[in-house]
Amino acid sequence: MWEFILDALQKVVTPLGIAYMIGGTMLGVLFGALPGLSGGMVMTMLLPITYKMDPILALELFMALHVGSSCGGAIGSILLGIPGTSSSIATSWDGYAFTKEGDPVRPLSVTVVSNLFGIIPGIIIAMFAAKALADLGVKLGPWEYASMIFCAIALVIGLEGSSLVKGFIGVGFAVIIACVGVDPMLGRARFTFGITEFYDGFNVVNLMLGLFAAKIIMMEYVKQSKTGDASKVKVDKFRWPGKDIKDNLFNIVSSFLIGAFIGFLPGLGGPTSSVVAYSTNKTLAKDKEKWGNGAIGGVWAPEVATKGGIGGAMIPMIALGIPGDVIMVQFMTVMAVHGVTAGPTLMMERPDMVYILYTAALIGSIFVFLVQVFTMPLFPKFLSIPYHYLYPAIIIISFLGAYMVKTNVFGIMVAVGACILGLVMDYFDIPIMPFIMTYILAGLFEKYLRQGINNAPNGIWTFVTRPVSAIFLVVGVAVLILNTILPAIKRAKANKVKA
Amino acid sequence: MNKKFFCRDRVLAVILLVISGFFAVEANMLPASNLQRDPGPKIFPWIGCGILALCAIYLLVKPGPDSKRMKLSKEEWKRLGIMLAIYLFLAIGTLLFGVIVTFPIALFIVSYLFSKSSRPDMPKMKRIITTLIYTVCVSGAIYLIYVVALDVRLKSGILF
């Protein structure tokens, strides 16, 4: 393992690599800080550029963007009370109270240090856990993989929090759209309607550009949302929060563990882990009455948990080829563009790529720490960037990216179509996450499902009779059933109280 | 009664039934597999259609309330239409006139619209000139990055 780490360090720490990482972290922090935008959006926007880039530099840039944006989200929460990302909602509950009292540096310093406490141990755990999981992964057959994908999709639908039926509608749409193109087993055309461009299916990059970048900017224009003015907030230099660390040691450790575990589960990530860590530590805190009105523990908990999830989310992506969230989908796409397929064989075939990811995340966390330490007095300026200059450029770069995917107009048309689909889904309250996750996994799911049936001695029953496959099926079904029953029980109880 | 019956979820249910019906018929016309136990290329579309049809039936029977759904005012719908028209212009314009002509025009229009909403007091002439300078600078920077540095080939359109 150490030789891979040293080799990765040599490849990552080059003058150009460092320049990409510094640029990536700054851009990530900026996009994370701006309410309405996110690191996911800047990554989607820049995804097509990676087609022309060296794969190592592309992964470095993307890891820097990811780490930077995860850390930048708290800036808006603390200075304006408006979260930059959904993961930093819980940070605003206590962080903004400090700004109102005239001390924004204390919570900001805590968020900066939480990068180190969350990301670095998370990546170290990922290094060992992903290897162990990948070793198990190579022993599995198509039955286990098909069941695992079913379980991942069920977790995304069940744990995402919106209506189960609407989640399934997203899945249904994704399955049908993923069928357009060539059948993965026999290579026969399906749902192409005589249109040549349909034979390759719809590129996921174009879909994401439409569903995220184009739709988000469109809705910003439609809603004319304006953020508050942070230019009047005075932020001094970074202060090392030594006493706060000592006083919140249990909070930091427990929040990290919560973040790492939830990050590992598909479809949850930062927004859930930050709230779970916040509420758990609030319950256990001695000063719980202060939480929500300016308790520093209320800043540590969501921030460490969000960052702890970065390493956790990498484990299933690297070891099994199953992305936990949209960000991991983007990493998989960057690797796939350069002929590297995430999954159990990745550790054997391209361990260099895996360790480049880990190393980039570790170095990225140090860079983001340094960038935030030195630029802290400039944080209010980040939030005062004129939107009317930023948004038009994002739209143009996104559509140019859609064009770049195959250098044809069809990519732009797919992005526009995806944007319209996203609007329709929003109108009918259909969540995007189950749709995009299913679309990514649909090809593999169909292949494993059909291979499983084709090679099975007991037909479709083999999926149930093989123990690992059965476990995944049971977990998936249990999550769906629990998410049907629990809200029904809650409703019944509420009705009883009303009556 | 009609208005209450055709709530958003029931409208969605009807759309889902149409979509699932259409694709189920299309899937039925796909040829069977020549592998012995392979369920063939029909199985996956059928799964998708089955999911949509079941969800449609559920929504027809038990629709959710409309109150918490996305709601836009008349003005917001208008702005949505304008933005959608610009996106469509980007797609059709690129096909007809190519990227080099279409993208700067779209950039000018979008930045003009955004500047109009964020700086409503700015005089019209000043806004046009500022937006023009912005468009030239951003288009030039994008051209340098994509065409010169990344060597992306920008095809011309059908017309020129």
XYZ file of C-alpha atoms in Angstrom:
659
model
C 0.000 0.000 0.000
C 2.785 2.430 0.934
C 4.468 2.117 -2.467
C 1.158 3.069 -4.125
C 0.790 6.057 -1.797
C 4.346 7.230 -2.514
C 3.826 6.698 -6.241
C 0.540 8.641 -6.095
C 2.238 11.441 -4.160
C 4.866 11.736 -6.882
C 2.166 11.939 -9.546
C -0.126 14.306 -7.653
C 2.413 16.719 -6.196
C 3.735 18.275 -9.407
C 3.806 22.024 -10.131
C 0.850 21.691 -12.512
C -0.997 19.377 -10.119
C -0.567 21.826 -7.242
C -1.771 24.696 -9.441
C -4.884 22.672 -10.386
C -5.531 21.792 -6.763
C -5.175 25.359 -5.500
C -7.388 26.637 -8.334
C -9.877 23.797 -7.748
C -10.119 24.369 -3.993
C -10.613 28.127 -4.452
C -13.279 27.609 -7.103
C -14.897 24.891 -4.964
C -14.951 27.081 -1.841
C -16.440 29.946 -3.880
C -19.178 27.817 -5.488
C -19.892 26.094 -2.167
C -20.214 29.464 -0.428
C -22.625 31.005 -2.939
C -26.222 30.084 -2.039
C -27.994 28.454 -4.979
C -24.804 27.139 -6.531
C -22.831 24.113 -5.383
C -19.683 22.146 -5.925
C -21.755 19.546 -7.763
C -22.784 22.196 -10.245
C -19.257 23.433 -10.978
C -18.137 19.814 -11.347
C -20.989 19.086 -13.758
C -20.100 22.223 -15.698
C -16.434 21.238 -15.980
C -17.013 17.503 -16.566
C -16.717 17.713 -20.379
C -13.373 19.529 -20.075
C -11.890 16.423 -18.451
C -12.318 14.606 -21.783
C -9.340 16.591 -23.013
C -7.331 16.464 -19.786
C -4.715 14.174 -18.362
C -6.681 11.730 -16.112
C -4.517 12.395 -13.040
C -4.932 16.158 -13.358
C -8.669 15.695 -13.968
C -9.056 13.641 -10.776
C -6.954 16.134 -8.811
C -9.042 19.034 -10.056
C -12.313 17.267 -9.278
C -11.203 16.180 -5.811
C -10.097 19.746 -5.051
C -13.467 21.072 -6.256
C -15.337 18.466 -4.188
C -13.379 19.075 -0.990
C -13.406 22.845 -1.495
C -17.149 23.057 -2.053
C -17.900 20.788 0.932
C -15.959 23.234 3.072
C -17.240 26.446 1.472
C -20.907 25.745 2.190
C -20.560 26.914 5.794
C -19.450 30.447 4.821
C -22.930 31.551 3.733
C -24.475 29.765 6.731
C -22.289 31.603 9.225
C -22.090 35.065 7.639
C -25.622 35.389 6.253
C -27.608 32.633 7.905
C -28.213 31.352 4.354
C -26.657 27.916 3.752
C -24.419 27.696 0.681
C -25.242 23.996 0.327
C -27.883 21.686 1.802
C -25.174 20.040 3.941
C -24.560 23.299 5.808
C -28.176 23.994 6.812
C -27.533 22.747 10.365
C -24.409 24.951 10.587
C -26.537 28.069 10.136
C -28.624 27.253 13.254
C -25.744 28.113 15.577
C -23.096 29.619 13.308
C -25.117 32.706 12.339
C -25.792 33.524 16.012
C -22.048 34.159 16.464
C -22.043 36.610 13.524
C -24.975 38.464 15.066
C -22.951 38.721 18.266
C -20.006 40.120 16.273
C -17.714 37.054 16.405
C -17.939 35.203 13.065
C -14.283 34.160 13.262
C -14.932 31.567 15.993
C -17.434 29.399 14.003
C -15.531 30.028 10.752
C -12.297 28.807 12.376
C -14.151 25.737 13.637
C -15.397 24.908 10.119
C -11.896 25.361 8.707
C -10.366 22.992 11.269
C -13.209 20.497 10.858
C -11.877 19.888 7.315
C -8.844 18.212 8.832
C -10.784 16.310 11.525
C -13.393 15.057 9.063
C -11.640 14.437 5.764
C -8.247 12.995 6.748
C -9.446 10.158 9.058
C -12.326 9.479 6.624
C -9.898 8.910 3.763
C -7.641 6.704 5.911
C -10.663 4.521 6.800
C -11.667 4.445 3.114
C -8.196 3.150 2.156
C -8.619 0.054 4.319
C -12.376 -0.476 4.003
C -12.460 -0.141 0.206
C -9.685 -2.737 -0.144
C -11.533 -5.205 2.099
C -14.827 -4.593 0.293
C -13.204 -4.949 -3.133
C -11.624 -8.274 -2.082
C -15.128 -9.454 -1.217
C -16.517 -7.883 -4.396
C -14.416 -10.007 -6.788
C -15.903 -13.169 -5.276
C -19.473 -12.103 -6.081
C -21.457 -13.138 -9.143
C -24.093 -11.363 -11.269
C -26.834 -12.364 -8.770
C -25.154 -10.502 -5.910
C -24.431 -7.479 -8.087
C -27.999 -7.241 -9.385
C -29.331 -7.508 -5.814
C -26.779 -4.975 -4.577
C -27.871 -2.457 -7.225
C -31.504 -3.091 -6.288
C -30.569 -2.482 -2.642
C -28.695 0.757 -3.501
C -31.663 2.100 -5.486
C -34.087 1.066 -2.706
C -31.913 2.900 -0.156
C -31.895 6.021 -2.316
C -35.687 5.935 -2.700
C -36.390 4.969 0.901
C -33.942 7.168 2.749
C -34.181 10.261 0.565
C -37.171 11.434 2.530
C -39.669 12.285 -0.179
C -42.681 10.183 -1.194
C -41.906 6.546 -1.958
C -44.245 6.535 -4.972
C -42.593 9.631 -6.422
C -39.186 8.027 -5.919
C -40.393 4.979 -7.864
C -41.665 7.225 -10.665
C -38.127 8.651 -10.955
C -36.829 5.077 -11.147
C -39.407 4.135 -13.815
C -38.486 7.147 -15.953
C -34.791 6.334 -15.623
C -35.297 2.686 -16.601
C -37.221 3.619 -19.757
C -34.786 6.394 -20.759
C -31.827 4.094 -20.092
C -33.346 1.537 -22.483
C -32.875 3.943 -25.399
C -29.883 2.741 -27.400
C -28.369 -0.682 -27.712
C -29.346 -3.643 -25.514
C -26.297 -4.504 -23.313
C -26.473 -8.291 -23.869
C -27.271 -8.741 -27.560
C -26.402 -5.350 -29.016
C -29.841 -4.874 -30.595
C -31.330 -1.392 -31.038
C -34.105 -0.478 -28.618
C -36.419 2.575 -28.651
C -34.254 4.339 -31.261
C -37.216 5.249 -33.551
C -34.872 5.408 -36.558
C -32.839 8.287 -35.100
C -29.114 7.579 -35.523
C -28.047 9.631 -32.482
C -30.268 7.497 -30.232
C -28.139 4.393 -30.865
C -25.539 5.517 -28.293
C -28.214 6.385 -25.720
C -28.212 9.657 -23.792
C -24.850 10.604 -22.352
C -25.048 11.000 -18.580
C -22.908 14.167 -18.724
C -25.483 15.862 -20.960
C -28.298 14.702 -18.692
C -26.565 16.102 -15.608
C -25.753 19.392 -17.348
C -29.439 19.816 -18.124
C -30.839 18.503 -14.851
C -28.482 20.442 -12.611
C -26.604 23.367 -14.184
C -29.153 24.541 -16.809
C -32.193 23.997 -14.587
C -30.703 25.598 -11.478
C -29.634 28.774 -13.310
C -33.013 28.907 -15.052
C -34.818 28.733 -11.700
C -32.512 31.397 -10.237
C -33.656 33.717 -13.044
C -37.280 32.675 -12.675
C -37.335 33.203 -8.902
C -35.014 36.247 -9.051
C -33.583 35.126 -5.734
C -31.301 37.672 -4.142
C -28.879 36.893 -1.333
C -28.265 39.194 1.588
C -25.397 41.642 1.688
C -22.384 40.208 3.489
C -20.037 43.056 2.595
C -20.773 44.829 5.892
C -19.752 41.815 8.015
C -16.201 42.225 9.297
C -14.160 39.036 9.474
C -10.729 39.024 11.150
C -7.891 36.550 10.789
C -8.210 32.813 11.538
C -7.936 31.796 15.231
C -6.878 28.243 16.159
C -9.850 26.893 18.176
C -7.721 24.968 20.716
C -10.112 25.320 23.654
C -13.145 24.524 21.498
C -11.446 21.321 20.319
C -10.703 20.252 23.901
C -14.261 21.001 25.063
C -15.905 19.209 22.116
C -13.740 16.128 21.696
C -16.604 13.628 22.122
C -18.795 15.686 19.791
C -16.046 15.703 17.122
C -15.412 11.943 17.309
C -19.096 10.947 17.354
C -19.959 13.356 14.524
C -17.115 11.963 12.440
C -18.336 8.385 12.954
C -21.919 9.367 12.086
C -20.721 11.214 8.961
C -18.472 8.390 7.789
C -21.225 5.771 8.208
C -24.006 7.819 6.592
C -21.658 8.880 3.785
C -21.149 5.182 3.009
C -24.895 4.609 2.480
C -26.177 5.509 -0.996
C -28.351 8.571 -1.424
C -27.928 10.179 1.982
C -24.635 12.056 2.330
C -23.988 15.455 3.903
C -27.518 16.846 4.358
C -28.613 13.834 6.437
C -25.377 13.233 8.327
C -25.103 16.885 9.405
C -28.633 16.902 10.844
C -28.231 13.473 12.516
C -24.888 14.494 14.073
C -26.383 17.813 15.217
C -29.447 16.259 16.853
C -27.460 13.388 18.452
C -24.919 15.724 20.013
C -27.559 18.222 21.038
C -29.344 15.451 22.950
C -26.091 14.476 24.677
C -24.854 18.027 25.309
C -24.718 19.567 28.786
C -25.652 22.999 27.399
C -28.456 21.761 25.130
C -30.618 24.841 25.854
C -27.896 26.962 24.186
C -27.966 24.909 20.967
C -29.703 26.838 18.226
C -28.765 30.156 19.819
C -24.991 30.096 19.443
C -23.415 26.892 20.805
C -20.050 26.107 19.242
C -20.858 22.384 19.513
C -23.688 23.058 17.058
C -21.090 24.112 14.503
C -18.656 21.262 15.134
C -21.270 18.492 14.801
C -22.646 19.222 11.282
C -19.308 20.354 9.893
C -17.289 17.316 11.028
C -20.091 14.934 9.983
C -20.332 16.429 6.465
C -16.600 16.149 5.952
C -16.431 12.677 7.499
C -18.812 11.548 4.752
C -16.359 12.371 1.945
C -14.234 9.294 2.655
C -17.290 7.135 3.408
C -18.906 7.910 0.052
C -15.758 6.867 -1.809
C -15.832 3.303 -0.426
C -18.782 1.805 -2.421
C -17.790 3.752 -5.538
C -14.216 2.453 -5.572
C -14.865 -1.049 -4.240
C -18.151 -1.951 -5.927
C -18.672 0.616 -8.675
C -21.833 1.832 -6.941
C -21.894 5.591 -6.462
C -23.363 6.894 -3.209
C -24.245 10.315 -4.599
C -24.107 12.530 -7.686
C -20.564 13.673 -6.869
C -19.350 10.073 -6.941
C -21.189 9.611 -10.257
C -19.053 12.444 -11.587
C -15.850 10.821 -10.365
C -16.923 7.555 -12.006
C -17.599 9.445 -15.246
C -14.198 11.169 -15.165
C -12.532 7.776 -14.716
C -14.719 6.082 -17.345
C -13.824 8.754 -19.913
C -10.204 7.691 -19.510
C -10.984 3.981 -19.701
C -10.959 3.288 -15.943
C -14.046 1.463 -14.646
C -14.883 1.712 -10.949
C -15.681 -1.618 -9.291
C -14.082 -4.573 -7.514
C -11.449 -5.145 -10.207
C -10.306 -1.506 -10.055
C -8.104 -2.206 -7.016
C -6.319 -4.964 -8.947
C -6.212 -3.408 -12.396
C -5.596 0.270 -11.608
C -4.537 0.660 -7.960
C -2.585 3.760 -9.056
C -5.857 5.544 -9.881
C -7.423 4.591 -6.542
C -4.467 5.904 -4.564
C -4.378 9.056 -6.674
C -7.973 9.666 -5.556
C -7.065 9.151 -1.882
C -3.902 11.236 -2.111
C -5.709 14.028 -3.947
C -8.374 14.068 -1.221
C -5.760 14.219 1.548
C -3.749 16.955 -0.136
C -6.962 18.722 -1.136
C -8.046 18.862 2.511
C -4.704 20.437 3.474
C -4.953 22.946 0.609
C -8.512 23.869 1.468
C -7.444 24.337 5.085
C -4.596 26.650 4.043
C -6.710 28.514 1.470
C -9.430 29.143 4.060
C -6.953 30.126 6.796
C -5.307 32.747 4.583
C -8.422 34.045 2.840
C -10.743 34.181 5.856
C -10.924 38.013 5.974
C -12.052 37.879 2.314
C -15.015 35.536 2.963
C -17.614 38.368 2.905
C -16.332 39.332 -0.563
C -17.023 35.764 -1.811
C -20.701 36.316 -1.102
C -20.787 39.691 -2.851
C -19.853 38.421 -6.334
C -22.337 39.884 -8.868
C -24.629 37.078 -9.969
C -25.450 38.696 -13.294
C -21.840 38.100 -14.361
C -21.562 34.594 -12.967
C -24.797 32.928 -14.106
C -24.640 33.718 -17.853
C -21.082 32.356 -17.996
C -22.204 29.158 -16.212
C -25.008 28.635 -18.747
C -22.720 29.126 -21.732
C -19.947 26.906 -20.320
C -22.514 24.198 -19.485
C -24.034 24.113 -22.971
C -20.593 24.283 -24.556
C -19.740 21.292 -22.389
C -22.841 19.488 -23.643
C -21.672 20.209 -27.206
C -18.128 19.018 -26.414
C -19.193 15.547 -25.280
C -19.442 14.343 -28.877
C -18.867 17.611 -30.719
C -22.407 17.750 -32.009
C -25.654 19.610 -31.417
C -27.392 16.464 -30.173
C -25.617 16.899 -26.821
C -27.121 20.397 -26.433
C -30.560 19.034 -27.359
C -30.235 16.287 -24.731
C -29.221 18.889 -22.120
C -32.223 21.085 -23.021
C -34.472 18.003 -22.911
C -33.052 17.021 -19.518
C -33.641 20.552 -18.234
C -37.299 20.351 -19.332
C -37.589 16.890 -17.765
C -36.127 18.315 -14.546
C -38.710 21.102 -14.546
C -41.530 18.600 -15.111
C -40.172 16.456 -12.274
C -40.019 19.496 -9.968
C -43.570 20.464 -10.947
C -44.868 17.011 -10.047
C -42.592 16.751 -6.987
C -40.580 13.799 -8.347
C -37.112 13.622 -6.721
C -34.099 13.814 -9.061
C -31.744 11.616 -7.020
C -33.494 8.222 -7.581
C -33.767 9.123 -11.274
C -30.094 9.896 -11.800
C -28.867 7.005 -9.626
C -31.056 4.522 -11.488
C -30.009 5.943 -14.847
C -26.341 5.446 -13.937
C -26.858 1.895 -12.664
C -29.544 0.759 -15.135
C -27.156 -0.636 -17.768
C -25.241 -2.664 -15.190
C -28.444 -3.787 -13.472
C -29.924 -5.098 -16.706
C -26.675 -6.854 -17.626
C -26.319 -8.563 -14.226
C -30.022 -9.397 -14.012
C -30.037 -11.085 -17.413
C -26.658 -12.759 -16.886
C -27.930 -13.992 -13.532
C -31.093 -15.482 -15.039
C -29.171 -16.878 -17.998
C -26.495 -18.596 -15.877
C -28.702 -19.610 -12.953
C -29.321 -23.286 -12.238
C -32.616 -22.466 -10.475
C -33.727 -19.620 -12.721
C -34.762 -16.443 -10.989
C -34.801 -18.216 -7.567
C -30.994 -18.191 -7.529
C -31.213 -14.506 -6.555
C -32.929 -15.575 -3.340
C -31.041 -18.789 -2.625
C -27.533 -17.253 -2.729
C -26.940 -15.834 0.781
C -25.217 -12.507 -0.041
C -27.740 -11.778 -2.785
C -30.595 -12.625 -0.398
C -29.203 -10.248 2.260
C -29.155 -7.345 -0.211
C -32.687 -8.170 -1.364
C -33.950 -8.355 2.227
C -32.282 -5.036 3.168
C -33.691 -3.318 0.065
C -37.208 -4.645 0.616
C -37.035 -3.884 4.363
C -36.072 -0.251 3.700
C -38.994 0.135 1.309
C -41.462 -1.549 3.668
C -40.270 0.428 6.687
C -40.641 3.644 4.733
C -44.193 2.691 3.895
C -45.164 1.544 7.371
C -43.438 4.142 9.576
C -45.063 7.228 7.986
C -48.430 5.426 8.104
C -47.976 4.746 11.854
C -46.960 8.399 12.391
C -50.047 9.597 10.501
C -52.294 7.251 12.471
C -50.817 8.511 15.778
C -51.248 12.142 14.685
C -54.877 11.481 13.727
C -55.461 9.801 17.104
C -54.037 12.839 18.933
C -56.218 15.159 16.828
C -59.303 13.090 17.561
C -65.654 18.538 -8.409
C -63.713 18.318 -11.664
C -61.046 20.719 -10.460
C -60.589 18.714 -7.279
C -60.510 15.439 -9.190
C -57.854 16.623 -11.662
C -55.269 17.522 -9.049
C -51.599 17.474 -9.998
C -51.038 13.844 -8.964
C -53.971 12.581 -11.049
C -52.734 14.518 -14.087
C -49.341 12.897 -13.520
C -51.030 9.493 -13.239
C -52.691 9.923 -16.646
C -49.358 10.984 -18.214
C -47.633 7.964 -16.650
C -50.279 5.593 -17.979
C -49.851 6.984 -21.498
C -46.039 6.744 -21.299
C -46.033 3.237 -19.848
C -48.630 2.060 -22.359
C -46.700 3.471 -25.309
C -43.367 1.968 -24.263
C -44.943 -1.359 -23.308
C -46.338 -1.670 -26.854
C -42.954 -0.645 -28.302
C -41.153 -3.149 -26.054
C -43.515 -5.888 -27.124
C -42.335 -5.449 -30.711
C -38.679 -6.083 -29.776
C -37.305 -9.432 -30.979
C -36.771 -12.269 -28.479
C -33.287 -13.324 -27.416
C -31.600 -16.302 -29.043
C -29.845 -17.214 -25.778
C -31.536 -20.112 -24.018
C -32.619 -18.634 -20.675
C -32.109 -14.924 -21.420
C -35.386 -13.043 -20.843
C -34.405 -10.807 -23.758
C -34.354 -7.070 -24.406
C -38.057 -6.757 -23.498
C -37.674 -7.447 -19.783
C -36.082 -4.182 -18.722
C -38.512 -1.860 -20.547
C -41.341 -3.936 -19.111
C -39.958 -3.420 -15.602
C -39.880 0.345 -16.219
C -43.407 0.367 -17.666
C -44.679 -1.818 -14.821
C -43.252 0.556 -12.191
C -44.796 3.601 -13.902
C -48.179 1.902 -14.364
C -48.344 0.792 -10.707
C -47.383 4.283 -9.511
C -50.040 5.766 -11.814
C -52.731 3.513 -10.348
C -51.659 4.450 -6.809
C -51.776 8.172 -7.624
C -55.202 7.829 -9.244
C -56.556 6.156 -6.114
C -54.663 8.162 -3.492
C -53.403 11.506 -4.791
C -51.422 13.804 -2.507
C -52.377 17.436 -1.785
C -51.259 20.178 -4.209
C -50.496 22.668 -1.437
C -46.782 21.987 -0.982
C -45.908 21.743 -4.685
C -43.860 24.109 -6.841
C -45.955 27.194 -7.528
C -45.030 29.963 -9.942
C -46.660 33.344 -10.435
C -47.668 34.586 -13.891
C -44.497 36.699 -14.050
C -42.351 33.705 -13.071
C -43.942 31.498 -15.741
C -43.137 34.260 -18.257
C -39.495 34.326 -17.169
C -39.359 30.526 -17.361
C -40.668 30.702 -20.930
C -38.038 33.305 -21.882
C -35.199 31.216 -20.453
C -36.503 28.070 -22.139
C -36.674 29.953 -25.458
C -33.008 30.953 -25.017
C -32.037 27.339 -24.359
C -33.939 26.225 -27.461
C -32.265 29.018 -29.420
C -28.892 27.640 -28.267
C -29.790 24.194 -29.620
C -31.415 25.271 -32.900
C -29.038 28.209 -33.421
C -25.993 25.967 -33.077
C -27.470 23.608 -35.642
C -28.131 26.435 -38.107
C -25.387 28.981 -37.448
C -22.740 27.074 -35.474
C -21.293 27.659 -32.009
C -19.212 30.761 -32.797
C -22.269 32.773 -33.860
C -24.946 31.367 -31.518
C -23.165 31.221 -28.156
C -22.065 34.903 -27.952
C -25.595 36.013 -28.950
C -27.105 33.787 -26.240
C -24.529 35.018 -23.723
C -25.423 38.628 -24.515
C -29.160 37.988 -24.114
C -28.797 36.025 -20.860
C -26.413 38.512 -19.252
C -28.653 41.392 -20.347
C -31.652 39.703 -18.703
C -29.780 38.944 -15.483
C -28.383 42.478 -15.301
C -31.888 43.873 -15.848
C -33.158 41.981 -12.810
C -30.172 42.635 -10.538
C -29.589 46.298 -11.509
C -32.998 47.673 -12.495
C -31.910 51.321 -12.130
C -29.112 51.218 -14.702
C -29.778 53.301 -17.869
C -30.563 51.153 -20.940
C -27.630 52.359 -23.053
C -25.138 51.808 -20.248
C -26.562 48.333 -19.665
C -26.210 47.427 -23.343
C -22.601 48.651 -23.476
C -21.629 46.905 -20.206
C -23.262 43.666 -21.349
C -21.536 43.928 -24.726
C -18.118 44.370 -23.112
C -18.856 41.451 -20.773
C -19.958 39.267 -23.717
C -16.812 40.040 -25.723
C -14.528 39.371 -22.735
C -16.221 36.105 -21.669
C -16.579 34.814 -25.252
C -12.904 35.600 -25.885
C -11.823 33.851 -22.677
C -13.965 30.788 -23.459
C -12.608 30.667 -27.017
C -9.026 30.809 -25.743
C -9.610 28.058 -23.153
C -11.652 25.689 -25.285
C -10.392 26.181 -28.839
C -6.792 27.288 -28.321
C -5.871 25.480 -25.086
C -8.124 22.395 -25.215
C -8.199 22.081 -29.011
C -11.980 21.655 -29.239
C -13.263 21.761 -32.819
C -16.307 23.999 -33.163
C -18.304 22.952 -36.213
C -20.037 25.542 -38.373
C -23.804 25.454 -38.806
C -25.946 24.328 -41.745
C -26.419 27.893 -43.017
C -22.894 29.241 -42.373
